[in-house]
XYZ file of C-alpha atoms in Angstrom:
366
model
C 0.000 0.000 0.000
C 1.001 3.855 -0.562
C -0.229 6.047 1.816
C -0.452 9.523 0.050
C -1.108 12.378 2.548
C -1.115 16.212 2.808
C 1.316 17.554 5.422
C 2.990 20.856 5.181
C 2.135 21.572 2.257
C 3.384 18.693 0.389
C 1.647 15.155 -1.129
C 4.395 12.720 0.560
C 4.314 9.327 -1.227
C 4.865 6.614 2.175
C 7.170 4.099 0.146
C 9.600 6.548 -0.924
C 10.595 9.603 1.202
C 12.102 11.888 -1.456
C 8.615 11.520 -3.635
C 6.855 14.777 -2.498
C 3.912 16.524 -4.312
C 4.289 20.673 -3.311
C 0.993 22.011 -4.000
C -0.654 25.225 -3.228
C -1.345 25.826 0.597
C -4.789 27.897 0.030
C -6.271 24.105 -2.284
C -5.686 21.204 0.382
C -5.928 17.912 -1.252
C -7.551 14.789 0.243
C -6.302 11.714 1.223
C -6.513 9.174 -0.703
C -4.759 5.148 0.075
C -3.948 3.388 -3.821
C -2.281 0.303 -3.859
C 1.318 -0.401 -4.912
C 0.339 -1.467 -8.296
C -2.325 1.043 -8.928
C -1.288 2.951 -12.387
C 0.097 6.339 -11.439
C -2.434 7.854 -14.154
C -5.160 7.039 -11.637
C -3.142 9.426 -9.241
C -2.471 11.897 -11.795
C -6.185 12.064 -12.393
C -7.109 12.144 -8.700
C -4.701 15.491 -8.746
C -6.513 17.323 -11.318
C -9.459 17.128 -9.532
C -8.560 17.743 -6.163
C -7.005 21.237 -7.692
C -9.186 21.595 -10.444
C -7.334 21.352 -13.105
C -8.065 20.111 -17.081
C -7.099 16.807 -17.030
C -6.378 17.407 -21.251
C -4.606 20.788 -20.272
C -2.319 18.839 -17.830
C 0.950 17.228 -19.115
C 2.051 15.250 -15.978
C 4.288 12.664 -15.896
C 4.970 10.681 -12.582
C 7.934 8.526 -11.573
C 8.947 7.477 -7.522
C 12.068 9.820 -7.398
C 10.720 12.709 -9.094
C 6.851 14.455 -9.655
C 6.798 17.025 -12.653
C 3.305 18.788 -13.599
C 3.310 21.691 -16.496
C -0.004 23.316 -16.973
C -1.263 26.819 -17.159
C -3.071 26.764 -14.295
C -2.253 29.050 -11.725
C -2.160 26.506 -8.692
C 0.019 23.750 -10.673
C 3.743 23.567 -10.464
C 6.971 22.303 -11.798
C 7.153 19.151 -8.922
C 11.055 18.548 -7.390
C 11.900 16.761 -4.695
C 10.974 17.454 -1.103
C 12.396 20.489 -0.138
C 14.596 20.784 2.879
C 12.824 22.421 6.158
C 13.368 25.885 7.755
C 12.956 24.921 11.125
C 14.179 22.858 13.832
C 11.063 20.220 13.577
C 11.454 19.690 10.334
C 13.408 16.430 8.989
C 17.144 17.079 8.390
C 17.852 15.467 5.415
C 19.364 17.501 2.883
C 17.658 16.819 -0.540
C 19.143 18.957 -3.893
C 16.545 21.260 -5.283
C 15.417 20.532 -9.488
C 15.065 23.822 -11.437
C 11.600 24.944 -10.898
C 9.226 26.863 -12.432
C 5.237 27.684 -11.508
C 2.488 28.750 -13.914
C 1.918 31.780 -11.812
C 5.907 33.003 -12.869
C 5.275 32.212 -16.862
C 1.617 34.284 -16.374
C 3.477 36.766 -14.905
C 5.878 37.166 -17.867
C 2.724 37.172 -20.226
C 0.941 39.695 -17.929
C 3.246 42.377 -18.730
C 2.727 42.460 -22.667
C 6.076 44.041 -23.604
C 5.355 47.636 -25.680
C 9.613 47.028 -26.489
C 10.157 44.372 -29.186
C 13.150 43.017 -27.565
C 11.997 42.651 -24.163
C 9.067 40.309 -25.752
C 11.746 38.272 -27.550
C 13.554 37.971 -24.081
C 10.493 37.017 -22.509
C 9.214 34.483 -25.568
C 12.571 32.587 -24.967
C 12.334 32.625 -20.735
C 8.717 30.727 -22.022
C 10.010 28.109 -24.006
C 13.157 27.790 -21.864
C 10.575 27.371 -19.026
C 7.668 25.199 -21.009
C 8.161 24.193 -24.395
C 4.635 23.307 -24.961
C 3.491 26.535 -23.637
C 5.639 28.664 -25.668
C 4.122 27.269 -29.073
C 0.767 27.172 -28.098
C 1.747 31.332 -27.701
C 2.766 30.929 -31.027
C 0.170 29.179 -32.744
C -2.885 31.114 -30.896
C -0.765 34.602 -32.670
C 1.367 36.503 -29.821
C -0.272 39.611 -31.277
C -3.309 38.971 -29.205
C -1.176 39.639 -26.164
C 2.467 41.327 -27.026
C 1.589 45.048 -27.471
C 4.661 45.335 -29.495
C 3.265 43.125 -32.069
C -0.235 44.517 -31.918
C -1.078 45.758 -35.413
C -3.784 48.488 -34.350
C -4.181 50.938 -31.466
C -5.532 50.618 -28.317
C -8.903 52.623 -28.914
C -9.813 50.812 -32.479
C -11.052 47.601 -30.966
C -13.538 46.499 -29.065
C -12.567 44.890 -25.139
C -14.844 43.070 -23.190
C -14.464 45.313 -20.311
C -17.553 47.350 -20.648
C -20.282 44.252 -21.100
C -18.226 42.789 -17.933
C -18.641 45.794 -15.796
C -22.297 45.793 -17.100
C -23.082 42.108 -16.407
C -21.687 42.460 -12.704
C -23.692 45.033 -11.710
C -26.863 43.410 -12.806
C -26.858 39.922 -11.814
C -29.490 40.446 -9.698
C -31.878 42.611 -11.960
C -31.004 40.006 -15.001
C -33.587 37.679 -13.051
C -36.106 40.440 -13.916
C -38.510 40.524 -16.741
C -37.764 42.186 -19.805
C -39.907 45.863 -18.887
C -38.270 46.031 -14.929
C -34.799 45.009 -16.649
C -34.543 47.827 -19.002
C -35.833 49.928 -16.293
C -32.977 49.129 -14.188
C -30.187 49.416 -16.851
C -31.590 53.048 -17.733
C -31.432 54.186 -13.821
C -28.069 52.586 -13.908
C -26.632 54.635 -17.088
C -28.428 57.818 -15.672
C -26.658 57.752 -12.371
C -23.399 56.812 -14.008
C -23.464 59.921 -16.772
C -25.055 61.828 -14.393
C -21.434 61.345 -11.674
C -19.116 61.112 -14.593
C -20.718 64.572 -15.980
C -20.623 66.054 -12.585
C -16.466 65.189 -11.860
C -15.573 65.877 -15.550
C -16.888 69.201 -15.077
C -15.007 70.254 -11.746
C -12.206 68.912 -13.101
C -9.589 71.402 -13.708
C -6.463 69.921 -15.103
C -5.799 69.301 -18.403
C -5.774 66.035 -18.738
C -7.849 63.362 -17.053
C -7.650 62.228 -13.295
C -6.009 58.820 -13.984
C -3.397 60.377 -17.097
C -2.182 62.818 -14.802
C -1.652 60.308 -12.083
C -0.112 57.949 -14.479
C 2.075 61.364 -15.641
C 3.245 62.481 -12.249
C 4.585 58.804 -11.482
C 6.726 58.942 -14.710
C 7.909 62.371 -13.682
C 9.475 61.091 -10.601
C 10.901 57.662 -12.388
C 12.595 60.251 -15.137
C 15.354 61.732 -11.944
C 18.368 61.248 -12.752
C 18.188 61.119 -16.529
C 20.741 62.434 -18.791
C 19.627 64.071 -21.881
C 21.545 64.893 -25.071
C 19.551 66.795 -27.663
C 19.840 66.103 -31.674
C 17.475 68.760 -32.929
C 14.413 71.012 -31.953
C 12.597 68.070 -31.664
C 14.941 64.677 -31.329
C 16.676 63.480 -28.401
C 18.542 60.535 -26.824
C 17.982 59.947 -23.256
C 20.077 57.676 -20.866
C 20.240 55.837 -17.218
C 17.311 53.708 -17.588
C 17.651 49.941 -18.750
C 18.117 51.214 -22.664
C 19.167 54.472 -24.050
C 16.053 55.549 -25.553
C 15.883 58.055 -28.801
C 12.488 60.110 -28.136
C 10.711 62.040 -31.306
C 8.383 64.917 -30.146
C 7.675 65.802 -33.826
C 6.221 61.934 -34.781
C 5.525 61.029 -30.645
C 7.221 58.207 -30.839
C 10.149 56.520 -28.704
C 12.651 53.653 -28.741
C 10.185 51.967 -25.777
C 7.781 51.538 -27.279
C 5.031 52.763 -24.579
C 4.768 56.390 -26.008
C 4.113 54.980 -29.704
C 1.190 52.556 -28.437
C -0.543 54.274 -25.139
C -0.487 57.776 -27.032
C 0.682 59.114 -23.016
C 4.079 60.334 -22.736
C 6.946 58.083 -21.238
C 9.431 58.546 -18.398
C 12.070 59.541 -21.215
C 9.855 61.929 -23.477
C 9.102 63.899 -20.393
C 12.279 64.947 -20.039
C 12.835 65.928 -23.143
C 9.354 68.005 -22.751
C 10.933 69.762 -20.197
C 14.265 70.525 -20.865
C 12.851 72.756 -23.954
C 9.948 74.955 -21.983
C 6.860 73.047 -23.113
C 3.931 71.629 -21.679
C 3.270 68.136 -21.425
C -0.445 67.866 -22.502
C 0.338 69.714 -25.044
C 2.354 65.962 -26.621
C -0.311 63.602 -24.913
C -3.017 62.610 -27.050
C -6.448 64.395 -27.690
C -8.582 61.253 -26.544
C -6.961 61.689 -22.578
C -8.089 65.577 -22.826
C -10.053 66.962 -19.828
C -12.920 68.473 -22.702
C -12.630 64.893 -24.585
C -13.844 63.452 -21.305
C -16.647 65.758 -20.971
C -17.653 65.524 -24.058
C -18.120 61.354 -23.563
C -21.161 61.847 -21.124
C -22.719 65.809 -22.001
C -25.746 63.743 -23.402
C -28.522 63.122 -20.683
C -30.343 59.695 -20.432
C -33.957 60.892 -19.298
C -37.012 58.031 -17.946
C -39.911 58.036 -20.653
C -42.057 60.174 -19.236
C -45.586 58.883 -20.306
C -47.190 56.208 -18.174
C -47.364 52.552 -19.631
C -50.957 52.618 -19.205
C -50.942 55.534 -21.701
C -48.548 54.034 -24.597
C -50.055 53.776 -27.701
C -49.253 49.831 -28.501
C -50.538 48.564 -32.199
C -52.804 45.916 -32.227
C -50.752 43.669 -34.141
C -47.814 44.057 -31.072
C -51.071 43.498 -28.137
C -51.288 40.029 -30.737
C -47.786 38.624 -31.204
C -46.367 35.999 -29.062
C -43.105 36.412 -28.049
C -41.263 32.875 -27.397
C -37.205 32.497 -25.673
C -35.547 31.113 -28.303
C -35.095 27.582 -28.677
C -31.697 26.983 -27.207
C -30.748 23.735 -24.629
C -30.514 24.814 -21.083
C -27.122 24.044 -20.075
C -26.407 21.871 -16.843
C -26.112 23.052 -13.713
C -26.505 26.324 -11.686
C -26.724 29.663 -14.217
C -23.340 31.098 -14.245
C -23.471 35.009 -12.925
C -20.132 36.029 -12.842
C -17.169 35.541 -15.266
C -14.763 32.799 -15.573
C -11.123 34.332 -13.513
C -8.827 35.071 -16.106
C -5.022 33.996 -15.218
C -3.966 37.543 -14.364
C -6.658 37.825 -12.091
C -5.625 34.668 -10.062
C -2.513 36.086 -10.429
C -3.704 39.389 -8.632
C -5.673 37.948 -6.138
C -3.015 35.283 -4.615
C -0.549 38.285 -4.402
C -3.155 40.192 -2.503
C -4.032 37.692 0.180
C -0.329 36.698 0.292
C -0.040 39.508 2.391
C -1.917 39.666 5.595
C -1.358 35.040 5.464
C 0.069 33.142 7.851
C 2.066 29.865 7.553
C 2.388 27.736 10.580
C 3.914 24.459 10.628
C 1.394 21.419 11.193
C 4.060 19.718 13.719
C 5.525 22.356 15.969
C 3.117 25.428 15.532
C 5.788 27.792 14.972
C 4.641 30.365 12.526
């Protein structure tokens, strides 16, 4: 028999003492007895759904001296061998560490989109160095869906899903509604929204929007220290950050790449900005103007003001029958809320990190 149990954070195999399974502390796995010549696919499987992970997605292959899992899923993990303790209860035994790698580190490197060509080749290669497999999947599914730098179009010129999510959060409860109360609701909801938006836009007295000049005032303070050597009226090279970075106030473009694609100035234009006696909203882009962002919401959203006992309905509307369309009711409890994207695991396991506390299941020491 194996005896596979949780304990500090590891799946410790009881015929073997240097097969561990690390998993992640806030997803406790169960314990579970197979026998010696159970198939370690069974165990594999048993894993994926203790963590909830895609049994397809998961490439795991098992042996008794080592445990490797690859996946994409935030809360799977490069497996090495148990890992020597940090305290005096722990066992002694020194065991050599494997070179390791989590999901959560490659979604990191794919979280930060790379405006700079080179930095995306630098992070393509830490990918494939890393997973293989999930390096040409990046390829094949077109890295210009995620690399800025490769992005053929501007920011503004597509459509995101980020308004229809904000919208379907704030009305999961009024979706239950029928179809007269919902619209209702959604038009009380845009009026207070335009109605705020209108009333900040217009005390607003900078030039540029609240969150640009936030976003501004942080690059001024990352551009001390910055040595800049002019070319023309208009050109300059800029120096002491990672890359020496050749800024164009005339096209709006730098070296970076962040200037050319978010349309707000970098840490190295600003200097150059500066150093000749000109304002800096005068090189950000029209669309983060203070009047641009008035102009978004200066239309009103009023209720219908006539009763519904007074519309005038045609007879042949009274008549009709409208049906729900003929689709299958899928399985299960209606889903409300979005699927969590891997950035927002991401985000939300470095936010609890915080304020969590390990302890250690033998001694209690913290």
């Amino acid at each position: 028999m194996v005896l596979i149990y949780v304990n500090s954070s590891e799946w410790v195999s009881s015929c073997n003492e240097e097969w561990s399974f690390m998993v992640d502390t806030s997803r406790r796995g169960r314990m579970v007895t197979l026998e010696t010549t159970t198939p370690l696919e069974k165990l594999k499987r048993i894993v994926c759904e203790d963590y909830g992970v895609d049994y397809i997605v998961l490439n795991t292959e098992f042996s008794y001296s080592m445990v490797r899992a690859e996946g994409i899923d935030e809360s799977t993990y490069f497996m090495i061998n148990q890992c020597e303790g940090r305290h005096s209860c722990a066992p002694t035994k020194k065991r050599k560490f494997g070179k390791t790698a989590s999901a959560r580190t490659i979604g990191t490197l794919i979280q930060h989109r790379f405006a700079r060509y080179t930095e995306f080749q630098e992070c393509i290669t830490k990918i494939f160095e890393m997973s293989p497999e999930l390096g040409r999947y990046l390829r094949e599914a077109d890295v210009r869906k995620w690399a800025r730098s490769l992005f053929p179009g501007e920011r503004y010129d597509i459509r995101t899903t980020n308004p229809a999510e904000s919208i379907n959060s704030v009305l999961r409860i009024p979706r239950e509604y029928p179809v007269i109360p919902l619209l209702d609701s959604i038009r009380e909801l845009l009026t207070r929204w335009f109605y705020e938006c209108r009333l900040v836009s217009s005390k607003h007295l900078d030039p540029l929007t609240t969150k640009v000049e936030k976003k501004i005032d942080r690059r001024i303070v990352k551009a001390k220290g910055f040595q800049l050597y002019k070319v023309d009226d208009f050109k300059s090279l800029v120096k002491g950050d990672k890359y020496d970075c050749h800024v164009d106030l005339e096209r709006r473009t730098c070296t970076c790449g962040k200037y050319n694609i978010g349309k707000i100035l970098c840490r190295h234009a600003i200097p150059a900005i500066y150093s000749r006696g000109m304002e800096v909203h005068i090189f950000t882009d029209g669309l983060y103007t203070t009047p641009a962002w008035r102009t978004a919401y200066v239309e009103s959203i009023n209720p219908v003001a006539v009763p519904e006992c007074k519309w005038n309905v045609p007879a042949e509307v009274k008549l009709a029958k409208v049906l729900p369309p003929g689709t299958r009711k899928s399985a299960g409890r209606p889903i409300k809320r979005r699927y969590e994207s891997v950035e927002d695991k991401i985000k939300s396991s470095q936010g609890s990190r915080k304020n969590k506390k390990h302890k250690c299941s033998r001694c209690g020491t913290e």
